[in-house]
Amino acid sequence: MSDLQAFRQQTRDWLEHNCPESMRQSTAGGDDMCWGGRNYKFASEDQKVWMERMAAKGWTAPDWPAEYGGGGLDKAEHKVLKEELARINARSPLDSFGIWMIGPALLKFGSEALKQQHLPPIVRGEIRWCQGYSEPGAGSDLAGLQAKGEDRGDHFIANGQKVWTSYGDKADWMFCLLRTDTEAKKQMGISLVLFDMETPGVTPKPIKLISGSSPFCETFLDDVRVEKDQVVGEINQGWTIAKYLLTHEREMIGGMGLADVGGESLGQIAAKTLGLEQGRLNNPMLRAEVATWEIDEACFALTAERVTDEVKSGQGVGATSAMLKYYGTELNKRRFETLLKITGSDGLVWEGEASNGGWLPRTWLRTKGNSIEGGTSEVQLNVIAKNILGLG
Amino acid sequence: MALVLNQEQQMLKESAQGFLAEFAPLAELRKQRDAGSQTGYADNLWAQMANMGWAAILVPEAYGGLEFGHVGMGQIVEQTGRTLTASPLFATAVLGVTAINSAASEAQKTELLGAIAAGDITTALAVDEKIHHAPAAISMTAVKQNGGYLLNGAKRFVADGSTADKLIVAARTAGEAGDIDGISLFVVDRSAAGVEVERTPMTDTRNYANIRFSNVAVAEAALLGEEGKGFAALSATLDAGNIYLAAELLGIAQESFDRTLQYLKERKQFGVLIGSFQSLQHRAADWWSQVELCKSAVLKALQAMDEGDARAPALASIAKAKLCQVTELATNEAIQMHGGIGMTDEYEIGFFIKRARPAQMMFGDNHYHTDRFAQLSGY
């Protein structure tokens, strides 16, 4: 038996014994996912046990080095783990901006001390992170950000306002872009800093969205002390890391075009809701819309696969994350518009048990943000036009 | 299988680019058209292609072929979309080979595939009888008589129908139009008595024909496969046809994009390059993104045929539907972004739309394949 086969067998056995039954079904997203953190309330004992067991093996961050608490798996082993998790439909043990965003950035750009300090608590689900990027005056024009970090020797004093801080009211630490040199060209005077959300002067306030929920905050910074040893990379060189993280974020958001709703395709949902006549949906216009969407989705999924394969084999342009983000989010918006047409008046019910608290219309409205957050569709098209097509 | 080309496939693609640029560039199409060519391509082109081995790529080694596979052949056909090269490649080396290989007896394969691989004969597939693709709606009849069959009926929109040596014809030996059972495939000489070929020049100046069969007598050996059970082979042939049409459309979508992008970087108005206008940048970026989706759909469908993947029919419809959609966008945007010059015959950009539409229409357009995809998906 090869090492990899042995690893698969061990993994399968371990999962069989350690993944609780109730963790073997997909989540409804959002609050149903396990986010971890100091103040996190687990939805169930199973959720807690599942996170802790996986964290103990480092498998909440399977490909991070073991010295920082990660699983230390190589690419092939990581793939095996993913396949074995998918095989039993196990849900992710821990989702966090620590694992998705700041962790990878620290691994790439952070000092040894920062890695030692921050990575293990992320893996264990002890510290939940949020991102301080956008500001009221700096949305698409992110490099125009104005929140300042004033140099006080061994620390900065930060003042300003951040906005669209995902789960800012629930997070423990923030990774944040500050202007630390007001004289330099706008991209050149920015630093990426880390601070505890309990530092005096940090005030997150939830923003109520059209969906009725408040996953985002505006975060006020009033004379917040930020230690200089909490700067990631060099002072005033934070834009490079910010761009890296934006690319990362684009790829993550772009993947949304691929998620089935409750494990069912649009066609299946439509067939169940509307019924079939002689094997066909009895509404020809809707049937065409559903099929057109599914064809586009299939092409998009294949493209995500092809781009990954091209990177692996050293081919391709590599700058396709803008395209995946653009198309994936537009596709996800279309998915929910079509779902509303399938579900008719039921799909617009906002409250009550029958509608699962208005899950569909609230999620539909949430998708409108997909093509805004992480760079609007228009910004993605600009990126494609300039960086790939060479149009000035 | 990873969604990338291997080294051999990449080399074949490059060799096709080189060959087509030298012997069959777009200027050749204009030359053939202006000279009133009956075929749409130079007399020696097919012999040259056969010398390159292109006629034999899909033919199994057992019958004298190269058995190089669909992904490789797809690269050649995609390149013919860039140069708008007409040739027997599609009707003979793709459709003819697939139909014969799917349906025929050993003896028929040995005879016909060997001759195709050697570049000795060309074929055409005669299926549709109405103005829209409907492969089960066959009315043409084949009645048994004197140990053979008597064929009666009419076909239209037959690619290479006015020039091919052999016609592969779908006719009904039982049942009625709309039935899947009762369809049989026959190989008929184009020169046989009772075959009346009417050449029907179309926007792409290729050699389509409408063909009438009046009491055409063929031997029993002309039947490909089992009587009345021809639909499966026909279906497989049409799937292959649609995937290769999608590959050709991919070449058209890319070439018209590349040429238009170049134009955006050359043409000045208001004292600046028109490519500096955001309205055009965003349309170009969206178009480019759509073409990226098309590349994936075509490559996956070609791989599915090589692997005998059961999803090949659905992937064929996905690829054809998407490519019809995007090529319509591409060829229209190409003209619009070129402005007035895009409307002139002197400029080459207008040739792409004139080839794209027949290629989209053949064997089912976007609507046909979106409908078929829904059916295959169970709704």
mmCIF file with all atom_site columns, C-alpha atoms in Angstrom, chain B residues 234-351:
data_model
loop_
_atom_site.group_PDB
_atom_site.id
_atom_site.type_symbol
_atom_site.label_atom_id
_atom_site.label_alt_id
_atom_site.label_comp_id
_atom_site.label_asym_id
_atom_site.label_entity_id
_atom_site.label_seq_id
_atom_site.pdbx_PDB_ins_code
_atom_site.Cartn_x
_atom_site.Cartn_y
_atom_site.Cartn_z
_atom_site.occupancy
_atom_site.B_iso_or_equiv
_atom_site.pdbx_formal_charge
_atom_site.auth_seq_id
_atom_site.auth_comp_id
_atom_site.auth_asym_id
_atom_site.auth_atom_id
_atom_site.pdbx_PDB_model_num
ATOM 1   C CA . LEU B 1 234 ? -26.919 9.070  -35.699 1.00 0.00 ? 234 LEU B CA 1
ATOM 2   C CA . SER B 1 235 ? -27.163 10.655 -32.273 1.00 0.00 ? 235 SER B CA 1
ATOM 3   C CA . ALA B 1 236 ? -23.511 9.956  -31.485 1.00 0.00 ? 236 ALA B CA 1
ATOM 4   C CA . THR B 1 237 ? -22.558 11.422 -34.856 1.00 0.00 ? 237 THR B CA 1
ATOM 5   C CA . LEU B 1 238 ? -24.625 14.540 -34.231 1.00 0.00 ? 238 LEU B CA 1
ATOM 6   C CA . ASP B 1 239 ? -23.083 14.943 -30.754 1.00 0.00 ? 239 ASP B CA 1
ATOM 7   C CA . ALA B 1 240 ? -19.636 14.778 -32.307 1.00 0.00 ? 240 ALA B CA 1
ATOM 8   C CA . GLY B 1 241 ? -20.751 17.159 -35.052 1.00 0.00 ? 241 GLY B CA 1
ATOM 9   C CA . ASN B 1 242 ? -22.038 19.663 -32.540 1.00 0.00 ? 242 ASN B CA 1
ATOM 10  C CA . ILE B 1 243 ? -18.905 19.490 -30.426 1.00 0.00 ? 243 ILE B CA 1
ATOM 11  C CA . TYR B 1 244 ? -16.731 20.137 -33.487 1.00 0.00 ? 244 TYR B CA 1
ATOM 12  C CA . LEU B 1 245 ? -19.004 22.936 -34.642 1.00 0.00 ? 245 LEU B CA 1
ATOM 13  C CA . ALA B 1 246 ? -18.572 24.390 -31.150 1.00 0.00 ? 246 ALA B CA 1
ATOM 14  C CA . ALA B 1 247 ? -14.795 24.049 -31.556 1.00 0.00 ? 247 ALA B CA 1
ATOM 15  C CA . GLU B 1 248 ? -14.938 25.873 -34.877 1.00 0.00 ? 248 GLU B CA 1
ATOM 16  C CA . LEU B 1 249 ? -17.166 28.573 -33.351 1.00 0.00 ? 249 LEU B CA 1
ATOM 17  C CA . LEU B 1 250 ? -14.609 28.934 -30.566 1.00 0.00 ? 250 LEU B CA 1
ATOM 18  C CA . GLY B 1 251 ? -11.996 29.723 -33.193 1.00 0.00 ? 251 GLY B CA 1
ATOM 19  C CA . ILE B 1 252 ? -14.361 32.280 -34.742 1.00 0.00 ? 252 ILE B CA 1
ATOM 20  C CA . ALA B 1 253 ? -15.170 33.890 -31.385 1.00 0.00 ? 253 ALA B CA 1
ATOM 21  C CA . GLN B 1 254 ? -11.464 34.145 -30.505 1.00 0.00 ? 254 GLN B CA 1
ATOM 22  C CA . GLU B 1 255 ? -10.261 35.392 -33.849 1.00 0.00 ? 255 GLU B CA 1
ATOM 23  C CA . SER B 1 256 ? -12.965 38.031 -34.134 1.00 0.00 ? 256 SER B CA 1
ATOM 24  C CA . PHE B 1 257 ? -12.103 39.077 -30.580 1.00 0.00 ? 257 PHE B CA 1
ATOM 25  C CA . ASP B 1 258 ? -8.361  39.280 -31.253 1.00 0.00 ? 258 ASP B CA 1
ATOM 26  C CA . ARG B 1 259 ? -8.889  41.312 -34.397 1.00 0.00 ? 259 ARG B CA 1
ATOM 27  C CA . THR B 1 260 ? -11.313 43.653 -32.668 1.00 0.00 ? 260 THR B CA 1
ATOM 28  C CA . LEU B 1 261 ? -9.004  44.115 -29.679 1.00 0.00 ? 261 LEU B CA 1
ATOM 29  C CA . GLN B 1 262 ? -6.221  45.036 -32.085 1.00 0.00 ? 262 GLN B CA 1
ATOM 30  C CA . TYR B 1 263 ? -8.514  47.549 -33.759 1.00 0.00 ? 263 TYR B CA 1
ATOM 31  C CA . LEU B 1 264 ? -9.387  49.125 -30.398 1.00 0.00 ? 264 LEU B CA 1
ATOM 32  C CA . LYS B 1 265 ? -5.660  49.706 -29.949 1.00 0.00 ? 265 LYS B CA 1
ATOM 33  C CA . GLU B 1 266 ? -5.212  51.319 -33.393 1.00 0.00 ? 266 GLU B CA 1
ATOM 34  C CA . ARG B 1 267 ? -8.303  53.325 -34.186 1.00 0.00 ? 267 ARG B CA 1
ATOM 35  C CA . LYS B 1 268 ? -8.363  56.925 -32.981 1.00 0.00 ? 268 LYS B CA 1
ATOM 36  C CA . GLN B 1 269 ? -11.370 59.197 -32.557 1.00 0.00 ? 269 GLN B CA 1
ATOM 37  C CA . PHE B 1 270 ? -11.621 62.450 -30.633 1.00 0.00 ? 270 PHE B CA 1
ATOM 38  C CA . GLY B 1 271 ? -7.828  62.399 -30.646 1.00 0.00 ? 271 GLY B CA 1
ATOM 39  C CA . VAL B 1 272 ? -7.532  59.215 -28.564 1.00 0.00 ? 272 VAL B CA 1
ATOM 40  C CA . LEU B 1 273 ? -7.541  55.453 -29.093 1.00 0.00 ? 273 LEU B CA 1
ATOM 41  C CA . ILE B 1 274 ? -11.095 54.155 -28.933 1.00 0.00 ? 274 ILE B CA 1
ATOM 42  C CA . GLY B 1 275 ? -9.815  51.385 -26.630 1.00 0.00 ? 275 GLY B CA 1
ATOM 43  C CA . SER B 1 276 ? -9.396  54.050 -23.942 1.00 0.00 ? 276 SER B CA 1
ATOM 44  C CA . PHE B 1 277 ? -13.185 54.423 -23.681 1.00 0.00 ? 277 PHE B CA 1
ATOM 45  C CA . GLN B 1 278 ? -14.584 52.566 -20.686 1.00 0.00 ? 278 GLN B CA 1
ATOM 46  C CA . SER B 1 279 ? -17.815 51.685 -22.490 1.00 0.00 ? 279 SER B CA 1
ATOM 47  C CA . LEU B 1 280 ? -15.793 49.669 -24.998 1.00 0.00 ? 280 LEU B CA 1
ATOM 48  C CA . GLN B 1 281 ? -13.353 48.324 -22.383 1.00 0.00 ? 281 GLN B CA 1
ATOM 49  C CA . HIS B 1 282 ? -16.151 46.793 -20.345 1.00 0.00 ? 282 HIS B CA 1
ATOM 50  C CA . ARG B 1 283 ? -17.781 45.221 -23.363 1.00 0.00 ? 283 ARG B CA 1
ATOM 51  C CA . ALA B 1 284 ? -14.437 43.815 -24.472 1.00 0.00 ? 284 ALA B CA 1
ATOM 52  C CA . ALA B 1 285 ? -13.726 42.471 -20.977 1.00 0.00 ? 285 ALA B CA 1
ATOM 53  C CA . ASP B 1 286 ? -17.138 40.787 -20.800 1.00 0.00 ? 286 ASP B CA 1
ATOM 54  C CA . TRP B 1 287 ? -16.654 39.303 -24.264 1.00 0.00 ? 287 TRP B CA 1
ATOM 55  C CA . TRP B 1 288 ? -13.221 37.975 -23.267 1.00 0.00 ? 288 TRP B CA 1
ATOM 56  C CA . SER B 1 289 ? -14.719 36.419 -20.123 1.00 0.00 ? 289 SER B CA 1
ATOM 57  C CA . GLN B 1 290 ? -17.418 34.711 -22.163 1.00 0.00 ? 290 GLN B CA 1
ATOM 58  C CA . VAL B 1 291 ? -14.791 33.262 -24.495 1.00 0.00 ? 291 VAL B CA 1
ATOM 59  C CA . GLU B 1 292 ? -12.945 31.843 -21.479 1.00 0.00 ? 292 GLU B CA 1
ATOM 60  C CA . LEU B 1 293 ? -16.131 29.965 -20.520 1.00 0.00 ? 293 LEU B CA 1
ATOM 61  C CA . CYS B 1 294 ? -16.381 28.672 -24.081 1.00 0.00 ? 294 CYS B CA 1
ATOM 62  C CA . LYS B 1 295 ? -12.846 27.274 -24.049 1.00 0.00 ? 295 LYS B CA 1
ATOM 63  C CA . SER B 1 296 ? -13.665 25.157 -21.001 1.00 0.00 ? 296 SER B CA 1
ATOM 64  C CA . ALA B 1 297 ? -16.941 23.859 -22.407 1.00 0.00 ? 297 ALA B CA 1
ATOM 65  C CA . VAL B 1 298 ? -15.357 22.797 -25.710 1.00 0.00 ? 298 VAL B CA 1
ATOM 66  C CA . LEU B 1 299 ? -12.319 21.134 -24.164 1.00 0.00 ? 299 LEU B CA 1
ATOM 67  C CA . LYS B 1 300 ? -14.443 19.207 -21.663 1.00 0.00 ? 300 LYS B CA 1
ATOM 68  C CA . ALA B 1 301 ? -16.792 17.984 -24.397 1.00 0.00 ? 301 ALA B CA 1
ATOM 69  C CA . LEU B 1 302 ? -13.871 16.809 -26.555 1.00 0.00 ? 302 LEU B CA 1
ATOM 70  C CA . GLN B 1 303 ? -12.361 14.982 -23.590 1.00 0.00 ? 303 GLN B CA 1
ATOM 71  C CA . ALA B 1 304 ? -15.715 13.386 -22.801 1.00 0.00 ? 304 ALA B CA 1
ATOM 72  C CA . MET B 1 305 ? -15.782 11.829 -26.293 1.00 0.00 ? 305 MET B CA 1
ATOM 73  C CA . ASP B 1 306 ? -12.260 10.495 -25.882 1.00 0.00 ? 306 ASP B CA 1
ATOM 74  C CA . GLU B 1 307 ? -13.159 8.973  -22.526 1.00 0.00 ? 307 GLU B CA 1
ATOM 75  C CA . GLY B 1 308 ? -16.521 7.554  -23.585 1.00 0.00 ? 308 GLY B CA 1
ATOM 76  C CA . ASP B 1 309 ? -18.077 9.635  -20.797 1.00 0.00 ? 309 ASP B CA 1
ATOM 77  C CA . ALA B 1 310 ? -21.839 9.045  -20.477 1.00 0.00 ? 310 ALA B CA 1
ATOM 78  C CA . ARG B 1 311 ? -22.288 12.798 -20.081 1.00 0.00 ? 311 ARG B CA 1
ATOM 79  C CA . ALA B 1 312 ? -21.012 13.456 -23.613 1.00 0.00 ? 312 ALA B CA 1
ATOM 80  C CA . PRO B 1 313 ? -24.514 14.181 -25.014 1.00 0.00 ? 313 PRO B CA 1
ATOM 81  C CA . ALA B 1 314 ? -25.242 16.761 -22.296 1.00 0.00 ? 314 ALA B CA 1
ATOM 82  C CA . LEU B 1 315 ? -21.773 18.251 -22.685 1.00 0.00 ? 315 LEU B CA 1
ATOM 83  C CA . ALA B 1 316 ? -22.311 18.455 -26.453 1.00 0.00 ? 316 ALA B CA 1
ATOM 84  C CA . SER B 1 317 ? -25.466 20.472 -25.923 1.00 0.00 ? 317 SER B CA 1
ATOM 85  C CA . ILE B 1 318 ? -23.820 22.652 -23.269 1.00 0.00 ? 318 ILE B CA 1
ATOM 86  C CA . ALA B 1 319 ? -20.922 23.411 -25.605 1.00 0.00 ? 319 ALA B CA 1
ATOM 87  C CA . LYS B 1 320 ? -23.066 24.068 -28.673 1.00 0.00 ? 320 LYS B CA 1
ATOM 88  C CA . ALA B 1 321 ? -25.633 26.187 -26.824 1.00 0.00 ? 321 ALA B CA 1
ATOM 89  C CA . LYS B 1 322 ? -22.970 28.300 -25.150 1.00 0.00 ? 322 LYS B CA 1
ATOM 90  C CA . LEU B 1 323 ? -20.906 28.711 -28.294 1.00 0.00 ? 323 LEU B CA 1
ATOM 91  C CA . CYS B 1 324 ? -23.962 29.765 -30.313 1.00 0.00 ? 324 CYS B CA 1
ATOM 92  C CA . GLN B 1 325 ? -24.761 32.352 -27.680 1.00 0.00 ? 325 GLN B CA 1
ATOM 93  C CA . VAL B 1 326 ? -21.226 33.727 -27.419 1.00 0.00 ? 326 VAL B CA 1
ATOM 94  C CA . THR B 1 327 ? -20.446 33.629 -31.134 1.00 0.00 ? 327 THR B CA 1
ATOM 95  C CA . GLU B 1 328 ? -23.577 35.627 -31.814 1.00 0.00 ? 328 GLU B CA 1
ATOM 96  C CA . LEU B 1 329 ? -22.314 38.198 -29.316 1.00 0.00 ? 329 LEU B CA 1
ATOM 97  C CA . ALA B 1 330 ? -18.763 38.042 -30.688 1.00 0.00 ? 330 ALA B CA 1
ATOM 98  C CA . THR B 1 331 ? -19.577 38.488 -34.351 1.00 0.00 ? 331 THR B CA 1
ATOM 99  C CA . ASN B 1 332 ? -22.046 41.284 -33.656 1.00 0.00 ? 332 ASN B CA 1
ATOM 100 C CA . GLU B 1 333 ? -19.680 43.120 -31.322 1.00 0.00 ? 333 GLU B CA 1
ATOM 101 C CA . ALA B 1 334 ? -16.878 42.696 -33.846 1.00 0.00 ? 334 ALA B CA 1
ATOM 102 C CA . ILE B 1 335 ? -18.822 44.611 -36.475 1.00 0.00 ? 335 ILE B CA 1
ATOM 103 C CA . GLN B 1 336 ? -20.147 47.219 -34.063 1.00 0.00 ? 336 GLN B CA 1
ATOM 104 C CA . MET B 1 337 ? -16.732 48.002 -32.570 1.00 0.00 ? 337 MET B CA 1
ATOM 105 C CA . HIS B 1 338 ? -15.175 48.245 -36.014 1.00 0.00 ? 338 HIS B CA 1
ATOM 106 C CA . GLY B 1 339 ? -17.856 50.732 -36.985 1.00 0.00 ? 339 GLY B CA 1
ATOM 107 C CA . GLY B 1 340 ? -18.441 51.514 -40.672 1.00 0.00 ? 340 GLY B CA 1
ATOM 108 C CA . ILE B 1 341 ? -15.403 49.641 -41.898 1.00 0.00 ? 341 ILE B CA 1
ATOM 109 C CA . GLY B 1 342 ? -16.827 46.489 -40.301 1.00 0.00 ? 342 GLY B CA 1
ATOM 110 C CA . MET B 1 343 ? -19.711 46.658 -42.785 1.00 0.00 ? 343 MET B CA 1
ATOM 111 C CA . THR B 1 344 ? -17.466 46.618 -45.856 1.00 0.00 ? 344 THR B CA 1
ATOM 112 C CA . ASP B 1 345 ? -16.730 43.540 -47.906 1.00 0.00 ? 345 ASP B CA 1
ATOM 113 C CA . GLU B 1 346 ? -13.179 44.754 -48.371 1.00 0.00 ? 346 GLU B CA 1
ATOM 114 C CA . TYR B 1 347 ? -12.420 44.294 -44.692 1.00 0.00 ? 347 TYR B CA 1
ATOM 115 C CA . GLU B 1 348 ? -12.189 40.713 -43.387 1.00 0.00 ? 348 GLU B CA 1
ATOM 116 C CA . ILE B 1 349 ? -14.042 41.070 -40.087 1.00 0.00 ? 349 ILE B CA 1
ATOM 117 C CA . GLY B 1 350 ? -17.419 40.684 -41.800 1.00 0.00 ? 350 GLY B CA 1
ATOM 118 C CA . PHE B 1 351 ? -16.538 37.188 -43.022 1.00 0.00 ? 351 PHE B CA 1
#
